[in-house]
mmCIF file with all atom_site columns, C-alpha atoms in Angstrom:
data_model
loop_
_atom_site.group_PDB
_atom_site.id
_atom_site.type_symbol
_atom_site.label_atom_id
_atom_site.label_alt_id
_atom_site.label_comp_id
_atom_site.label_asym_id
_atom_site.label_entity_id
_atom_site.label_seq_id
_atom_site.pdbx_PDB_ins_code
_atom_site.Cartn_x
_atom_site.Cartn_y
_atom_site.Cartn_z
_atom_site.occupancy
_atom_site.B_iso_or_equiv
_atom_site.pdbx_formal_charge
_atom_site.auth_seq_id
_atom_site.auth_comp_id
_atom_site.auth_asym_id
_atom_site.auth_atom_id
_atom_site.pdbx_PDB_model_num
ATOM 1   C CA . MET V 1 1   ? 0.000   0.000  0.000   1.00 46.00 ? 1   MET V CA 1
ATOM 2   C CA . PHE V 1 2   ? 1.375   3.399  -0.932  1.00 55.00 ? 2   PHE V CA 1
ATOM 3   C CA . ASP V 1 3   ? 2.011   5.501  2.182   1.00 57.00 ? 3   ASP V CA 1
ATOM 4   C CA . PHE V 1 4   ? 1.629   9.056  0.962   1.00 60.00 ? 4   PHE V CA 1
ATOM 5   C CA . ASP V 1 5   ? 1.585   10.796 4.330   1.00 53.00 ? 5   ASP V CA 1
ATOM 6   C CA . ASN V 1 6   ? 4.872   9.297  5.501   1.00 55.00 ? 6   ASN V CA 1
ATOM 7   C CA . ALA V 1 7   ? 6.767   9.666  2.231   1.00 67.00 ? 7   ALA V CA 1
ATOM 8   C CA . LEU V 1 8   ? 9.075   12.587 2.984   1.00 77.00 ? 8   LEU V CA 1
ATOM 9   C CA . ILE V 1 9   ? 10.632  12.550 -0.468  1.00 77.00 ? 9   ILE V CA 1
ATOM 10  C CA . VAL V 1 10  ? 7.197   12.993 -2.037  1.00 74.00 ? 10  VAL V CA 1
ATOM 11  C CA . ARG V 1 11  ? 6.576   16.060 0.123   1.00 75.00 ? 11  ARG V CA 1
ATOM 12  C CA . LEU V 1 12  ? 9.954   17.465 -0.887  1.00 80.00 ? 12  LEU V CA 1
ATOM 13  C CA . LEU V 1 13  ? 9.065   16.937 -4.551  1.00 78.00 ? 13  LEU V CA 1
ATOM 14  C CA . ASP V 1 14  ? 5.837   18.837 -3.937  1.00 80.00 ? 14  ASP V CA 1
ATOM 15  C CA . LEU V 1 15  ? 7.686   21.814 -2.477  1.00 83.00 ? 15  LEU V CA 1
ATOM 16  C CA . ALA V 1 16  ? 10.317  21.702 -5.223  1.00 84.00 ? 16  ALA V CA 1
ATOM 17  C CA . GLY V 1 17  ? 7.639   21.689 -7.907  1.00 83.00 ? 17  GLY V CA 1
ATOM 18  C CA . ILE V 1 18  ? 5.742   24.580 -6.389  1.00 92.00 ? 18  ILE V CA 1
ATOM 19  C CA . GLY V 1 19  ? 8.895   26.641 -5.797  1.00 91.00 ? 19  GLY V CA 1
ATOM 20  C CA . VAL V 1 20  ? 10.428  26.317 -9.241  1.00 90.00 ? 20  VAL V CA 1
ATOM 21  C CA . PHE V 1 21  ? 7.115   26.766 -11.032 1.00 92.00 ? 21  PHE V CA 1
ATOM 22  C CA . ALA V 1 22  ? 6.535   29.935 -9.010  1.00 95.00 ? 22  ALA V CA 1
ATOM 23  C CA . LEU V 1 23  ? 10.044  31.020 -10.032 1.00 93.00 ? 23  LEU V CA 1
ATOM 24  C CA . SER V 1 24  ? 9.298   30.402 -13.702 1.00 91.00 ? 24  SER V CA 1
ATOM 25  C CA . GLY V 1 25  ? 6.068   32.384 -13.446 1.00 95.00 ? 25  GLY V CA 1
ATOM 26  C CA . ALA V 1 26  ? 7.803   35.337 -11.796 1.00 95.00 ? 26  ALA V CA 1
ATOM 27  C CA . LEU V 1 27  ? 10.593  35.221 -14.388 1.00 93.00 ? 27  LEU V CA 1
ATOM 28  C CA . MET V 1 28  ? 8.059   35.374 -17.181 1.00 94.00 ? 28  MET V CA 1
ATOM 29  C CA . ALA V 1 29  ? 6.417   38.453 -15.667 1.00 95.00 ? 29  ALA V CA 1
ATOM 30  C CA . VAL V 1 30  ? 9.774   40.180 -15.156 1.00 93.00 ? 30  VAL V CA 1
ATOM 31  C CA . ARG V 1 31  ? 10.814  39.535 -18.747 1.00 91.00 ? 31  ARG V CA 1
ATOM 32  C CA . LEU V 1 32  ? 7.537   41.127 -19.817 1.00 94.00 ? 32  LEU V CA 1
ATOM 33  C CA . ARG V 1 33  ? 8.390   44.171 -17.638 1.00 94.00 ? 33  ARG V CA 1
ATOM 34  C CA . GLN V 1 34  ? 5.331   43.721 -15.428 1.00 95.00 ? 34  GLN V CA 1
ATOM 35  C CA . THR V 1 35  ? 4.597   45.089 -11.949 1.00 96.00 ? 35  THR V CA 1
ATOM 36  C CA . LEU V 1 36  ? 5.264   43.269 -8.667  1.00 96.00 ? 36  LEU V CA 1
ATOM 37  C CA . VAL V 1 37  ? 1.559   42.527 -8.382  1.00 97.00 ? 37  VAL V CA 1
ATOM 38  C CA . THR V 1 38  ? 1.566   40.845 -11.790 1.00 97.00 ? 38  THR V CA 1
ATOM 39  C CA . ALA V 1 39  ? 4.746   38.945 -10.974 1.00 97.00 ? 39  ALA V CA 1
ATOM 40  C CA . SER V 1 40  ? 3.163   37.667 -7.756  1.00 97.00 ? 40  SER V CA 1
ATOM 41  C CA . PHE V 1 41  ? 0.021   36.655 -9.626  1.00 97.00 ? 41  PHE V CA 1
ATOM 42  C CA . PHE V 1 42  ? 2.067   34.797 -12.235 1.00 97.00 ? 42  PHE V CA 1
ATOM 43  C CA . ALA V 1 43  ? 4.130   33.077 -9.545  1.00 97.00 ? 43  ALA V CA 1
ATOM 44  C CA . LEU V 1 44  ? 1.075   31.951 -7.595  1.00 97.00 ? 44  LEU V CA 1
ATOM 45  C CA . LEU V 1 45  ? -0.946  30.691 -10.553 1.00 96.00 ? 45  LEU V CA 1
ATOM 46  C CA . THR V 1 46  ? 2.027   28.931 -12.098 1.00 95.00 ? 46  THR V CA 1
ATOM 47  C CA . GLY V 1 47  ? 3.017   27.393 -8.770  1.00 96.00 ? 47  GLY V CA 1
ATOM 48  C CA . VAL V 1 48  ? -0.401  26.049 -7.788  1.00 96.00 ? 48  VAL V CA 1
ATOM 49  C CA . GLY V 1 49  ? -2.268  25.791 -11.105 1.00 96.00 ? 49  GLY V CA 1
ATOM 50  C CA . GLY V 1 50  ? -1.592  22.151 -11.927 1.00 96.00 ? 50  GLY V CA 1
ATOM 51  C CA . GLY V 1 51  ? -2.091  20.968 -8.363  1.00 96.00 ? 51  GLY V CA 1
ATOM 52  C CA . SER V 1 52  ? -5.376  22.866 -8.063  1.00 97.00 ? 52  SER V CA 1
ATOM 53  C CA . VAL V 1 53  ? -6.802  21.201 -11.170 1.00 97.00 ? 53  VAL V CA 1
ATOM 54  C CA . ARG V 1 54  ? -5.620  17.804 -9.895  1.00 97.00 ? 54  ARG V CA 1
ATOM 55  C CA . ASP V 1 55  ? -7.246  18.267 -6.489  1.00 97.00 ? 55  ASP V CA 1
ATOM 56  C CA . LEU V 1 56  ? -10.543 19.337 -8.039  1.00 97.00 ? 56  LEU V CA 1
ATOM 57  C CA . LEU V 1 57  ? -10.533 16.264 -10.295 1.00 98.00 ? 57  LEU V CA 1
ATOM 58  C CA . ILE V 1 58  ? -9.755  13.739 -7.547  1.00 97.00 ? 58  ILE V CA 1
ATOM 59  C CA . GLY V 1 59  ? -12.088 15.323 -4.985  1.00 97.00 ? 59  GLY V CA 1
ATOM 60  C CA . ALA V 1 60  ? -9.375  16.462 -2.579  1.00 96.00 ? 60  ALA V CA 1
ATOM 61  C CA . PRO V 1 61  ? -9.327  19.812 -0.748  1.00 96.00 ? 61  PRO V CA 1
ATOM 62  C CA . VAL V 1 62  ? -7.397  22.292 -2.889  1.00 96.00 ? 62  VAL V CA 1
ATOM 63  C CA . PHE V 1 63  ? -3.981  22.078 -1.252  1.00 93.00 ? 63  PHE V CA 1
ATOM 64  C CA . TRP V 1 64  ? -2.870  25.680 -1.159  1.00 94.00 ? 64  TRP V CA 1
ATOM 65  C CA . VAL V 1 65  ? -6.173  26.847 0.286   1.00 95.00 ? 65  VAL V CA 1
ATOM 66  C CA . GLN V 1 66  ? -5.477  24.562 3.257   1.00 90.00 ? 66  GLN V CA 1
ATOM 67  C CA . ASP V 1 67  ? -1.828  25.643 3.665   1.00 89.00 ? 67  ASP V CA 1
ATOM 68  C CA . GLU V 1 68  ? -1.271  29.391 3.768   1.00 87.00 ? 68  GLU V CA 1
ATOM 69  C CA . ALA V 1 69  ? 2.510   28.987 3.660   1.00 86.00 ? 69  ALA V CA 1
ATOM 70  C CA . ILE V 1 70  ? 2.355   27.984 -0.010  1.00 92.00 ? 70  ILE V CA 1
ATOM 71  C CA . SER V 1 71  ? 0.935   31.294 -1.215  1.00 94.00 ? 71  SER V CA 1
ATOM 72  C CA . VAL V 1 72  ? 3.408   33.169 1.000   1.00 91.00 ? 72  VAL V CA 1
ATOM 73  C CA . VAL V 1 73  ? 6.318   31.254 -0.559  1.00 91.00 ? 73  VAL V CA 1
ATOM 74  C CA . CYS V 1 74  ? 5.101   31.943 -4.104  1.00 95.00 ? 74  CYS V CA 1
ATOM 75  C CA . ILE V 1 75  ? 4.732   35.668 -3.437  1.00 96.00 ? 75  ILE V CA 1
ATOM 76  C CA . ALA V 1 76  ? 8.126   35.779 -1.689  1.00 95.00 ? 76  ALA V CA 1
ATOM 77  C CA . ILE V 1 77  ? 9.761   34.184 -4.730  1.00 95.00 ? 77  ILE V CA 1
ATOM 78  C CA . ALA V 1 78  ? 8.112   36.790 -6.953  1.00 97.00 ? 78  ALA V CA 1
ATOM 79  C CA . LEU V 1 79  ? 9.409   39.577 -4.705  1.00 97.00 ? 79  LEU V CA 1
ATOM 80  C CA . ILE V 1 80  ? 12.969  38.203 -4.856  1.00 96.00 ? 80  ILE V CA 1
ATOM 81  C CA . VAL V 1 81  ? 12.924  37.899 -8.646  1.00 95.00 ? 81  VAL V CA 1
ATOM 82  C CA . TRP V 1 82  ? 11.299  41.303 -9.172  1.00 95.00 ? 82  TRP V CA 1
ATOM 83  C CA . SER V 1 83  ? 13.706  43.161 -6.857  1.00 95.00 ? 83  SER V CA 1
ATOM 84  C CA . THR V 1 84  ? 16.989  41.659 -8.075  1.00 93.00 ? 84  THR V CA 1
ATOM 85  C CA . PRO V 1 85  ? 19.085  42.572 -11.152 1.00 90.00 ? 85  PRO V CA 1
ATOM 86  C CA . GLU V 1 86  ? 17.831  41.099 -14.395 1.00 82.00 ? 86  GLU V CA 1
ATOM 87  C CA . ARG V 1 87  ? 21.302  39.731 -15.222 1.00 85.00 ? 87  ARG V CA 1
ATOM 88  C CA . TRP V 1 88  ? 20.845  37.197 -12.396 1.00 86.00 ? 88  TRP V CA 1
ATOM 89  C CA . TRP V 1 89  ? 18.013  35.589 -14.329 1.00 84.00 ? 89  TRP V CA 1
ATOM 90  C CA . GLN V 1 90  ? 19.267  35.722 -17.904 1.00 80.00 ? 90  GLN V CA 1
ATOM 91  C CA . GLY V 1 91  ? 19.819  32.754 -20.185 1.00 83.00 ? 91  GLY V CA 1
ATOM 92  C CA . ARG V 1 92  ? 17.567  29.704 -20.188 1.00 86.00 ? 92  ARG V CA 1
ATOM 93  C CA . LEU V 1 93  ? 16.871  29.688 -16.458 1.00 83.00 ? 93  LEU V CA 1
ATOM 94  C CA . LEU V 1 94  ? 13.115  29.864 -17.003 1.00 81.00 ? 94  LEU V CA 1
ATOM 95  C CA . GLU V 1 95  ? 13.184  26.706 -19.113 1.00 90.00 ? 95  GLU V CA 1
ATOM 96  C CA . TRP V 1 96  ? 15.412  24.807 -16.681 1.00 91.00 ? 96  TRP V CA 1
ATOM 97  C CA . ALA V 1 97  ? 13.339  25.875 -13.679 1.00 87.00 ? 97  ALA V CA 1
ATOM 98  C CA . ASP V 1 98  ? 10.252  24.727 -15.532 1.00 87.00 ? 98  ASP V CA 1
ATOM 99  C CA . ALA V 1 99  ? 11.952  21.376 -16.257 1.00 92.00 ? 99  ALA V CA 1
ATOM 100 C CA . VAL V 1 100 ? 12.640  20.776 -12.560 1.00 90.00 ? 100 VAL V CA 1
ATOM 101 C CA . GLY V 1 101 ? 9.069   21.667 -11.644 1.00 89.00 ? 101 GLY V CA 1
ATOM 102 C CA . LEU V 1 102 ? 7.654   19.493 -14.405 1.00 94.00 ? 102 LEU V CA 1
ATOM 103 C CA . ALA V 1 103 ? 9.530   16.379 -13.268 1.00 94.00 ? 103 ALA V CA 1
ATOM 104 C CA . ALA V 1 104 ? 9.073   16.811 -9.529  1.00 90.00 ? 104 ALA V CA 1
ATOM 105 C CA . TYR V 1 105 ? 5.440   17.872 -9.655  1.00 92.00 ? 105 TYR V CA 1
ATOM 106 C CA . SER V 1 106 ? 4.453   15.068 -12.048 1.00 96.00 ? 106 SER V CA 1
ATOM 107 C CA . VAL V 1 107 ? 5.652   12.438 -9.592  1.00 94.00 ? 107 VAL V CA 1
ATOM 108 C CA . PHE V 1 108 ? 3.983   14.191 -6.683  1.00 92.00 ? 108 PHE V CA 1
ATOM 109 C CA . GLY V 1 109 ? 0.694   14.508 -8.556  1.00 95.00 ? 109 GLY V CA 1
ATOM 110 C CA . THR V 1 110 ? 0.654   10.787 -9.298  1.00 97.00 ? 110 THR V CA 1
ATOM 111 C CA . ALA V 1 111 ? 1.487   9.951  -5.687  1.00 93.00 ? 111 ALA V CA 1
ATOM 112 C CA . LYS V 1 112 ? -1.306  12.131 -4.329  1.00 94.00 ? 112 LYS V CA 1
ATOM 113 C CA . ALA V 1 113 ? -3.849  10.735 -6.770  1.00 96.00 ? 113 ALA V CA 1
ATOM 114 C CA . MET V 1 114 ? -2.952  7.193  -5.689  1.00 94.00 ? 114 MET V CA 1
ATOM 115 C CA . ALA V 1 115 ? -3.317  8.194  -2.047  1.00 92.00 ? 115 ALA V CA 1
ATOM 116 C CA . TRP V 1 116 ? -6.872  9.304  -2.851  1.00 94.00 ? 116 TRP V CA 1
ATOM 117 C CA . GLY V 1 117 ? -7.732  5.941  -4.354  1.00 94.00 ? 117 GLY V CA 1
ATOM 118 C CA . VAL V 1 118 ? -7.283  6.805  -8.023  1.00 96.00 ? 118 VAL V CA 1
ATOM 119 C CA . PRO V 1 119 ? -6.327  3.764  -10.176 1.00 96.00 ? 119 PRO V CA 1
ATOM 120 C CA . PRO V 1 120 ? -2.845  3.691  -11.741 1.00 96.00 ? 120 PRO V CA 1
ATOM 121 C CA . MET V 1 121 ? -3.649  4.936  -15.262 1.00 97.00 ? 121 MET V CA 1
ATOM 122 C CA . PRO V 1 122 ? -5.765  7.919  -14.176 1.00 98.00 ? 122 PRO V CA 1
ATOM 123 C CA . ALA V 1 123 ? -3.170  8.566  -11.471 1.00 97.00 ? 123 ALA V CA 1
ATOM 124 C CA . LEU V 1 124 ? -0.513  8.802  -14.171 1.00 98.00 ? 124 LEU V CA 1
ATOM 125 C CA . LEU V 1 125 ? -2.657  11.332 -16.018 1.00 98.00 ? 125 LEU V CA 1
ATOM 126 C CA . MET V 1 126 ? -3.143  13.295 -12.787 1.00 98.00 ? 126 MET V CA 1
ATOM 127 C CA . GLY V 1 127 ? 0.643   13.490 -12.582 1.00 97.00 ? 127 GLY V CA 1
ATOM 128 C CA . VAL V 1 128 ? 0.837   14.859 -16.118 1.00 97.00 ? 128 VAL V CA 1
ATOM 129 C CA . ILE V 1 129 ? -1.875  17.413 -15.341 1.00 97.00 ? 129 ILE V CA 1
ATOM 130 C CA . THR V 1 130 ? -0.093  18.440 -12.139 1.00 95.00 ? 130 THR V CA 1
ATOM 131 C CA . GLY V 1 131 ? 3.185   18.898 -13.960 1.00 95.00 ? 131 GLY V CA 1
ATOM 132 C CA . CYS V 1 132 ? 1.935   20.629 -17.097 1.00 95.00 ? 132 CYS V CA 1
ATOM 133 C CA . VAL V 1 133 ? -1.064  22.826 -16.321 1.00 95.00 ? 133 VAL V CA 1
ATOM 134 C CA . GLY V 1 134 ? 0.808   25.470 -14.293 1.00 92.00 ? 134 GLY V CA 1
ATOM 135 C CA . GLY V 1 135 ? 3.179   26.160 -17.178 1.00 90.00 ? 135 GLY V CA 1
ATOM 136 C CA . ILE V 1 136 ? 0.285   26.246 -19.635 1.00 92.00 ? 136 ILE V CA 1
ATOM 137 C CA . ILE V 1 137 ? -1.553  28.807 -17.498 1.00 93.00 ? 137 ILE V CA 1
ATOM 138 C CA . ARG V 1 138 ? 1.628   30.913 -17.293 1.00 92.00 ? 138 ARG V CA 1
ATOM 139 C CA . ASP V 1 139 ? 2.076   30.918 -21.060 1.00 93.00 ? 139 ASP V CA 1
ATOM 140 C CA . VAL V 1 140 ? -1.570  31.756 -21.733 1.00 93.00 ? 140 VAL V CA 1
ATOM 141 C CA . LEU V 1 141 ? -1.459  34.681 -19.286 1.00 91.00 ? 141 LEU V CA 1
ATOM 142 C CA . ALA V 1 142 ? 1.773   35.920 -20.864 1.00 93.00 ? 142 ALA V CA 1
ATOM 143 C CA . GLY V 1 143 ? 0.288   35.713 -24.362 1.00 93.00 ? 143 GLY V CA 1
ATOM 144 C CA . VAL V 1 144 ? 3.071   33.454 -25.662 1.00 90.00 ? 144 VAL V CA 1
ATOM 145 C CA . PRO V 1 145 ? 2.626   30.177 -27.566 1.00 88.00 ? 145 PRO V CA 1
ATOM 146 C CA . SER V 1 146 ? 2.095   27.447 -24.995 1.00 88.00 ? 146 SER V CA 1
ATOM 147 C CA . ILE V 1 147 ? 4.539   24.575 -24.849 1.00 81.00 ? 147 ILE V CA 1
ATOM 148 C CA . ILE V 1 148 ? 1.567   22.223 -25.148 1.00 84.00 ? 148 ILE V CA 1
ATOM 149 C CA . VAL V 1 149 ? 0.978   23.217 -28.783 1.00 84.00 ? 149 VAL V CA 1
ATOM 150 C CA . ARG V 1 150 ? 4.619   22.918 -29.818 1.00 81.00 ? 150 ARG V CA 1
ATOM 151 C CA . PRO V 1 151 ? 6.202   19.604 -30.863 1.00 83.00 ? 151 PRO V CA 1
ATOM 152 C CA . GLU V 1 152 ? 9.038   20.040 -28.344 1.00 85.00 ? 152 GLU V CA 1
ATOM 153 C CA . ILE V 1 153 ? 9.122   17.231 -25.770 1.00 94.00 ? 153 ILE V CA 1
ATOM 154 C CA . TYR V 1 154 ? 7.266   18.371 -22.653 1.00 95.00 ? 154 TYR V CA 1
ATOM 155 C CA . VAL V 1 155 ? 4.178   16.329 -21.803 1.00 95.00 ? 155 VAL V CA 1
ATOM 156 C CA . THR V 1 156 ? 6.150   13.211 -22.717 1.00 96.00 ? 156 THR V CA 1
ATOM 157 C CA . ALA V 1 157 ? 8.701   14.047 -20.010 1.00 97.00 ? 157 ALA V CA 1
ATOM 158 C CA . ALA V 1 158 ? 5.919   14.421 -17.443 1.00 97.00 ? 158 ALA V CA 1
ATOM 159 C CA . ALA V 1 159 ? 4.431   11.089 -18.506 1.00 97.00 ? 159 ALA V CA 1
ATOM 160 C CA . LEU V 1 160 ? 7.852   9.419  -18.217 1.00 98.00 ? 160 LEU V CA 1
ATOM 161 C CA . ALA V 1 161 ? 8.341   10.717 -14.673 1.00 98.00 ? 161 ALA V CA 1
ATOM 162 C CA . SER V 1 162 ? 4.878   9.602  -13.552 1.00 98.00 ? 162 SER V CA 1
ATOM 163 C CA . GLY V 1 163 ? 4.906   6.317  -15.451 1.00 98.00 ? 163 GLY V CA 1
ATOM 164 C CA . LEU V 1 164 ? 8.351   5.251  -14.258 1.00 98.00 ? 164 LEU V CA 1
ATOM 165 C CA . PHE V 1 165 ? 7.380   6.091  -10.672 1.00 97.00 ? 165 PHE V CA 1
ATOM 166 C CA . LEU V 1 166 ? 4.316   3.848  -10.958 1.00 97.00 ? 166 LEU V CA 1
ATOM 167 C CA . LEU V 1 167 ? 6.250   1.069  -12.659 1.00 97.00 ? 167 LEU V CA 1
ATOM 168 C CA . LEU V 1 168 ? 8.914   1.011  -9.967  1.00 97.00 ? 168 LEU V CA 1
ATOM 169 C CA . LEU V 1 169 ? 6.270   0.915  -7.238  1.00 95.00 ? 169 LEU V CA 1
ATOM 170 C CA . TRP V 1 170 ? 4.626   -2.022 -9.012  1.00 95.00 ? 170 TRP V CA 1
ATOM 171 C CA . PHE V 1 171 ? 7.979   -3.840 -8.975  1.00 96.00 ? 171 PHE V CA 1
ATOM 172 C CA . GLY V 1 172 ? 8.221   -3.294 -5.229  1.00 94.00 ? 172 GLY V CA 1
ATOM 173 C CA . VAL V 1 173 ? 10.767  -0.478 -5.189  1.00 94.00 ? 173 VAL V CA 1
ATOM 174 C CA . GLY V 1 174 ? 10.428  1.781  -2.149  1.00 90.00 ? 174 GLY V CA 1
ATOM 175 C CA . THR V 1 175 ? 8.585   5.067  -2.543  1.00 89.00 ? 175 THR V CA 1
ATOM 176 C CA . PRO V 1 176 ? 11.600  7.372  -1.960  1.00 87.00 ? 176 PRO V CA 1
ATOM 177 C CA . VAL V 1 177 ? 13.748  5.574  -4.531  1.00 92.00 ? 177 VAL V CA 1
ATOM 178 C CA . ALA V 1 178 ? 10.910  5.293  -7.061  1.00 94.00 ? 178 ALA V CA 1
ATOM 179 C CA . ALA V 1 179 ? 10.067  8.974  -6.661  1.00 92.00 ? 179 ALA V CA 1
ATOM 180 C CA . VAL V 1 180 ? 13.649  10.150 -7.133  1.00 92.00 ? 180 VAL V CA 1
ATOM 181 C CA . ILE V 1 181 ? 14.277  7.891  -10.140 1.00 97.00 ? 181 ILE V CA 1
ATOM 182 C CA . GLY V 1 182 ? 11.013  8.935  -11.799 1.00 97.00 ? 182 GLY V CA 1
ATOM 183 C CA . ALA V 1 183 ? 11.662  12.643 -11.255 1.00 95.00 ? 183 ALA V CA 1
ATOM 184 C CA . VAL V 1 184 ? 15.285  12.435 -12.428 1.00 97.00 ? 184 VAL V CA 1
ATOM 185 C CA . ALA V 1 185 ? 14.283  10.515 -15.566 1.00 98.00 ? 185 ALA V CA 1
ATOM 186 C CA . GLY V 1 186 ? 11.632  13.102 -16.427 1.00 98.00 ? 186 GLY V CA 1
ATOM 187 C CA . PHE V 1 187 ? 14.082  15.939 -15.846 1.00 97.00 ? 187 PHE V CA 1
ATOM 188 C CA . ILE V 1 188 ? 16.766  14.313 -18.003 1.00 98.00 ? 188 ILE V CA 1
ATOM 189 C CA . LEU V 1 189 ? 14.342  13.864 -20.903 1.00 98.00 ? 189 LEU V CA 1
ATOM 190 C CA . ARG V 1 190 ? 13.079  17.428 -20.653 1.00 96.00 ? 190 ARG V CA 1
ATOM 191 C CA . GLY V 1 191 ? 16.638  18.711 -20.220 1.00 96.00 ? 191 GLY V CA 1
ATOM 192 C CA . ALA V 1 192 ? 17.727  16.869 -23.349 1.00 97.00 ? 192 ALA V CA 1
ATOM 193 C CA . ALA V 1 193 ? 14.835  18.463 -25.231 1.00 95.00 ? 193 ALA V CA 1
ATOM 194 C CA . ILE V 1 194 ? 15.953  21.908 -24.056 1.00 94.00 ? 194 ILE V CA 1
ATOM 195 C CA . ARG V 1 195 ? 19.623  21.292 -24.813 1.00 93.00 ? 195 ARG V CA 1
ATOM 196 C CA . TRP V 1 196 ? 19.219  19.707 -28.242 1.00 94.00 ? 196 TRP V CA 1
ATOM 197 C CA . SER V 1 197 ? 15.744  20.985 -29.268 1.00 90.00 ? 197 SER V CA 1
ATOM 198 C CA . LEU V 1 198 ? 14.322  17.463 -29.355 1.00 92.00 ? 198 LEU V CA 1
ATOM 199 C CA . ALA V 1 199 ? 10.758  17.240 -30.597 1.00 90.00 ? 199 ALA V CA 1
ATOM 200 C CA . LEU V 1 200 ? 8.143   14.672 -31.421 1.00 89.00 ? 200 LEU V CA 1
ATOM 201 C CA . PRO V 1 201 ? 7.154   14.302 -35.089 1.00 88.00 ? 201 PRO V CA 1
ATOM 202 C CA . ALA V 1 202 ? 4.252   16.553 -36.053 1.00 82.00 ? 202 ALA V CA 1
ATOM 203 C CA . TYR V 1 203 ? 1.224   15.228 -37.943 1.00 82.00 ? 203 TYR V CA 1
ATOM 204 C CA . ARG V 1 204 ? 1.597   14.971 -41.696 1.00 81.00 ? 204 ARG V CA 1
ATOM 205 C CA . ASP V 1 205 ? -1.309  14.263 -43.985 1.00 76.00 ? 205 ASP V CA 1
ATOM 206 C CA . PRO V 1 206 ? -0.475  10.970 -45.761 1.00 79.00 ? 206 PRO V CA 1
ATOM 207 C CA . LYS V 1 207 ? -2.251  12.191 -48.888 1.00 73.00 ? 207 LYS V CA 1
ATOM 208 C CA . THR V 1 208 ? -0.501  15.530 -49.226 1.00 74.00 ? 208 THR V CA 1
ATOM 209 C CA . GLY V 1 209 ? 2.612   14.925 -47.196 1.00 64.00 ? 209 GLY V CA 1
ATOM 210 C CA . GLY V 1 210 ? 2.097   18.209 -45.390 1.00 59.00 ? 210 GLY V CA 1
#
């Protein structure tokens, strides 16, 4: 039986996912030259968006409504990003922060869904939703093309993290080890996509070839 409440590593993955997604949301707002209020809004919605949708779908209390520290952390991250020199956040930090959040949060989402009695396959999908929806919300708010509609590997990395976590649990691997391996595998795949612009093949009409 999966012991969600006593799995410290799963809780750490939750906090890591929230923190780095909040960071990516704040970074997006700063790059768009937005106010502190907007940066805080981006950080909060990006940090808790996927988990909120997951909790609503599985019938759990929405997590950040029950834990006021989460919103405080998201807003604090936004304040740090907004009040520091832009050169600290240049490069591809947003993408790498998003990759960490994607991998960690996907595993956590699957673990929480299982703890609420969700069967393995829907639990895997809950992990994907947890890992992906926050970034999608961020991109929509920013008015940039969402990663979900680009062929670049993203959802696949979330599915790998969640699926490998479930597979290892099925083989009897302990929760901490399964969680770490699943998250690392998802991060490596997403990191490879960032580094080498890996993408899945787009649809081509067999009749026209286009």
